[in-house]
């Protein structure tokens, strides 16, 4: 079993490298360890390996999309209690929220990170137990 990270880990899953890096940078500036995955397949692998405190994921990605990633996380005993934040600008946010809520767990839907968005500075502290 892996040792817990010295800083609280947040897994960022997004196929857009610029978005992924921006979110990870904002998290790291606020004292969190920003783990990164380019799609749901790699995100699931990292979630199993590191057991992050929070997962931030996009919905539209190759191989395994955000919906399937969330479904698989909720199906695994060791991962199902990890809060998941869905971040997307490419789909109807209201429809996405309804679908994601049906998958269960602590889930929020937020637009892609913008410069100066307080959401990204406050997010981890709001959902980490």
PDB file of C-alpha atoms in Angstrom:
ATOM      1  CA  UNK A   1       0.000   0.000   0.000  1.00  0.00           C
ATOM      2  CA  UNK A   2       1.236   3.500  -0.826  1.00  0.00           C
ATOM      3  CA  UNK A   3       2.083   6.005   1.872  1.00  0.00           C
ATOM      4  CA  UNK A   4      -0.214   9.031   1.992  1.00  0.00           C
ATOM      5  CA  UNK A   5       1.232  12.123   0.304  1.00  0.00           C
ATOM      6  CA  UNK A   6       2.709  14.830   2.514  1.00  0.00           C
ATOM      7  CA  UNK A   7       0.209  17.290   1.007  1.00  0.00           C
ATOM      8  CA  UNK A   8      -3.455  16.528   0.379  1.00  0.00           C
ATOM      9  CA  UNK A   9      -3.744  15.073  -3.150  1.00  0.00           C
ATOM     10  CA  UNK A  10      -6.334  16.229  -5.674  1.00  0.00           C
ATOM     11  CA  UNK A  11      -6.580  14.283  -8.936  1.00  0.00           C
ATOM     12  CA  UNK A  12      -7.321  16.412 -12.027  1.00  0.00           C
ATOM     13  CA  UNK A  13      -8.628  14.425 -15.030  1.00  0.00           C
ATOM     14  CA  UNK A  14      -8.973  16.339 -18.299  1.00  0.00           C
ATOM     15  CA  UNK A  15      -7.870  15.711 -21.880  1.00  0.00           C
ATOM     16  CA  UNK A  16      -7.101  19.413 -22.353  1.00  0.00           C
ATOM     17  CA  UNK A  17      -3.526  19.783 -21.129  1.00  0.00           C
ATOM     18  CA  UNK A  18      -3.829  23.552 -20.600  1.00  0.00           C
ATOM     19  CA  UNK A  19      -6.920  23.168 -18.402  1.00  0.00           C
ATOM     20  CA  UNK A  20      -5.385  20.263 -16.493  1.00  0.00           C
ATOM     21  CA  UNK A  21      -2.190  22.204 -15.832  1.00  0.00           C
ATOM     22  CA  UNK A  22      -4.043  25.396 -14.859  1.00  0.00           C
ATOM     23  CA  UNK A  23      -6.174  23.565 -12.293  1.00  0.00           C
ATOM     24  CA  UNK A  24      -3.160  21.638 -10.920  1.00  0.00           C
ATOM     25  CA  UNK A  25      -1.162  24.881 -10.660  1.00  0.00           C
ATOM     26  CA  UNK A  26      -3.972  26.636  -8.775  1.00  0.00           C
ATOM     27  CA  UNK A  27      -4.304  23.700  -6.406  1.00  0.00           C
ATOM     28  CA  UNK A  28      -0.557  23.536  -5.789  1.00  0.00           C
ATOM     29  CA  UNK A  29      -0.416  27.283  -5.102  1.00  0.00           C
ATOM     30  CA  UNK A  30      -2.943  26.606  -2.350  1.00  0.00           C
ATOM     31  CA  UNK A  31      -0.972  23.796  -0.731  1.00  0.00           C
ATOM     32  CA  UNK A  32      -2.472  20.747  -2.444  1.00  0.00           C
ATOM     33  CA  UNK A  33      -0.702  18.087  -4.462  1.00  0.00           C
ATOM     34  CA  UNK A  34      -2.131  18.213  -7.998  1.00  0.00           C
ATOM     35  CA  UNK A  35      -2.075  14.770  -9.643  1.00  0.00           C
ATOM     36  CA  UNK A  36      -2.875  14.791 -13.378  1.00  0.00           C
ATOM     37  CA  UNK A  37      -4.421  12.348 -15.854  1.00  0.00           C
ATOM     38  CA  UNK A  38      -5.255  12.957 -19.529  1.00  0.00           C
ATOM     39  CA  UNK A  39      -8.343  10.711 -19.629  1.00  0.00           C
ATOM     40  CA  UNK A  40     -10.620   8.596 -17.480  1.00  0.00           C
ATOM     41  CA  UNK A  41      -8.582   5.433 -17.984  1.00  0.00           C
ATOM     42  CA  UNK A  42      -5.421   7.027 -16.600  1.00  0.00           C
ATOM     43  CA  UNK A  43      -7.483   8.840 -13.958  1.00  0.00           C
ATOM     44  CA  UNK A  44      -8.886   5.568 -12.649  1.00  0.00           C
ATOM     45  CA  UNK A  45      -5.384   4.091 -12.496  1.00  0.00           C
ATOM     46  CA  UNK A  46      -4.091   7.094 -10.513  1.00  0.00           C
ATOM     47  CA  UNK A  47      -7.149   7.087  -8.223  1.00  0.00           C
ATOM     48  CA  UNK A  48      -6.509   3.433  -7.368  1.00  0.00           C
ATOM     49  CA  UNK A  49      -2.811   4.077  -6.773  1.00  0.00           C
ATOM     50  CA  UNK A  50      -2.987   7.338  -4.784  1.00  0.00           C
ATOM     51  CA  UNK A  51      -6.492   7.460  -3.246  1.00  0.00           C
ATOM     52  CA  UNK A  52      -6.773  11.256  -3.665  1.00  0.00           C
ATOM     53  CA  UNK A  53      -8.885  13.320  -1.284  1.00  0.00           C
ATOM     54  CA  UNK A  54     -10.841  14.781  -4.242  1.00  0.00           C
ATOM     55  CA  UNK A  55     -11.146  14.037  -7.962  1.00  0.00           C
ATOM     56  CA  UNK A  56     -11.815  16.861 -10.443  1.00  0.00           C
ATOM     57  CA  UNK A  57     -12.854  15.550 -13.871  1.00  0.00           C
ATOM     58  CA  UNK A  58     -14.065  16.721 -17.241  1.00  0.00           C
ATOM     59  CA  UNK A  59     -16.933  14.832 -18.896  1.00  0.00           C
ATOM     60  CA  UNK A  60     -15.895  14.606 -22.544  1.00  0.00           C
ATOM     61  CA  UNK A  61     -12.621  12.674 -22.843  1.00  0.00           C
ATOM     62  CA  UNK A  62     -11.213   9.814 -24.934  1.00  0.00           C
ATOM     63  CA  UNK A  63     -11.078   6.156 -23.832  1.00  0.00           C
ATOM     64  CA  UNK A  64     -13.119   6.548 -20.624  1.00  0.00           C
ATOM     65  CA  UNK A  65     -15.237   9.697 -20.317  1.00  0.00           C
ATOM     66  CA  UNK A  66     -16.122  11.452 -17.068  1.00  0.00           C
ATOM     67  CA  UNK A  67     -19.488   9.710 -16.716  1.00  0.00           C
ATOM     68  CA  UNK A  68     -17.915   6.251 -16.969  1.00  0.00           C
ATOM     69  CA  UNK A  69     -15.040   7.296 -14.701  1.00  0.00           C
ATOM     70  CA  UNK A  70     -17.532   8.366 -12.045  1.00  0.00           C
ATOM     71  CA  UNK A  71     -19.549   5.159 -12.488  1.00  0.00           C
ATOM     72  CA  UNK A  72     -16.422   3.026 -12.020  1.00  0.00           C
ATOM     73  CA  UNK A  73     -15.257   5.061  -9.010  1.00  0.00           C
ATOM     74  CA  UNK A  74     -18.651   4.630  -7.337  1.00  0.00           C
ATOM     75  CA  UNK A  75     -18.552   0.880  -8.054  1.00  0.00           C
ATOM     76  CA  UNK A  76     -15.236   0.351  -6.244  1.00  0.00           C
ATOM     77  CA  UNK A  77     -15.400  -0.008  -2.464  1.00  0.00           C
ATOM     78  CA  UNK A  78     -12.075   1.749  -1.844  1.00  0.00           C
ATOM     79  CA  UNK A  79     -12.877   4.713  -4.118  1.00  0.00           C
ATOM     80  CA  UNK A  80     -16.632   5.286  -3.796  1.00  0.00           C
ATOM     81  CA  UNK A  81     -16.426   7.833  -0.959  1.00  0.00           C
ATOM     82  CA  UNK A  82     -13.978  10.138  -2.755  1.00  0.00           C
ATOM     83  CA  UNK A  83     -15.743  13.426  -3.601  1.00  0.00           C
ATOM     84  CA  UNK A  84     -15.863  14.029  -7.353  1.00  0.00           C
ATOM     85  CA  UNK A  85     -16.188  17.472  -8.914  1.00  0.00           C
ATOM     86  CA  UNK A  86     -17.269  17.517 -12.550  1.00  0.00           C
ATOM     87  CA  UNK A  87     -15.887  20.435 -14.553  1.00  0.00           C
ATOM     88  CA  UNK A  88     -17.136  21.022 -18.059  1.00  0.00           C
ATOM     89  CA  UNK A  89     -17.822  23.786 -20.516  1.00  0.00           C
ATOM     90  CA  UNK A  90     -18.788  21.520 -23.430  1.00  0.00           C
ATOM     91  CA  UNK A  91     -22.192  20.189 -22.345  1.00  0.00           C
ATOM     92  CA  UNK A  92     -25.407  21.565 -20.889  1.00  0.00           C
ATOM     93  CA  UNK A  93     -24.506  22.046 -17.200  1.00  0.00           C
ATOM     94  CA  UNK A  94     -28.056  21.444 -15.958  1.00  0.00           C
ATOM     95  CA  UNK A  95     -28.359  18.164 -17.865  1.00  0.00           C
ATOM     96  CA  UNK A  96     -24.867  17.132 -16.785  1.00  0.00           C
ATOM     97  CA  UNK A  97     -25.707  17.834 -13.138  1.00  0.00           C
ATOM     98  CA  UNK A  98     -28.827  15.621 -13.323  1.00  0.00           C
ATOM     99  CA  UNK A  99     -26.950  12.749 -14.941  1.00  0.00           C
ATOM    100  CA  UNK A 100     -24.004  12.986 -12.570  1.00  0.00           C
ATOM    101  CA  UNK A 101     -26.258  13.151  -9.494  1.00  0.00           C
ATOM    102  CA  UNK A 102     -27.930   9.898 -10.612  1.00  0.00           C
ATOM    103  CA  UNK A 103     -24.516   8.241 -10.426  1.00  0.00           C
ATOM    104  CA  UNK A 104     -24.368   9.061  -6.699  1.00  0.00           C
ATOM    105  CA  UNK A 105     -21.846  10.592  -4.382  1.00  0.00           C
ATOM    106  CA  UNK A 106     -20.654  14.082  -3.665  1.00  0.00           C
ATOM    107  CA  UNK A 107     -20.647  15.718  -7.045  1.00  0.00           C
ATOM    108  CA  UNK A 108     -20.576  19.299  -8.236  1.00  0.00           C
ATOM    109  CA  UNK A 109     -20.636  20.730 -11.736  1.00  0.00           C
ATOM    110  CA  UNK A 110     -18.611  23.839 -12.484  1.00  0.00           C
ATOM    111  CA  UNK A 111     -17.483  25.603 -15.638  1.00  0.00           C
ATOM    112  CA  UNK A 112     -13.891  25.402 -16.814  1.00  0.00           C
ATOM    113  CA  UNK A 113     -11.450  27.363 -14.652  1.00  0.00           C
ATOM    114  CA  UNK A 114     -11.276  31.036 -15.357  1.00  0.00           C
ATOM    115  CA  UNK A 115      -8.722  33.508 -14.189  1.00  0.00           C
ATOM    116  CA  UNK A 116      -9.619  34.777 -10.749  1.00  0.00           C
ATOM    117  CA  UNK A 117     -12.310  32.188 -10.102  1.00  0.00           C
ATOM    118  CA  UNK A 118     -12.707  31.796  -6.314  1.00  0.00           C
ATOM    119  CA  UNK A 119     -14.141  28.323  -6.919  1.00  0.00           C
ATOM    120  CA  UNK A 120     -10.693  26.886  -7.584  1.00  0.00           C
ATOM    121  CA  UNK A 121      -9.215  28.401  -4.444  1.00  0.00           C
ATOM    122  CA  UNK A 122     -12.065  27.307  -2.152  1.00  0.00           C
ATOM    123  CA  UNK A 123     -13.027  23.991  -3.743  1.00  0.00           C
ATOM    124  CA  UNK A 124     -10.724  21.524  -1.989  1.00  0.00           C
ATOM    125  CA  UNK A 125     -11.389  22.944   1.459  1.00  0.00           C
ATOM    126  CA  UNK A 126     -15.148  22.694   0.900  1.00  0.00           C
ATOM    127  CA  UNK A 127     -15.178  19.007  -0.014  1.00  0.00           C
ATOM    128  CA  UNK A 128     -12.248  17.472   1.838  1.00  0.00           C
ATOM    129  CA  UNK A 129     -13.450  15.918   5.106  1.00  0.00           C
TER     130      UNK A 129
END
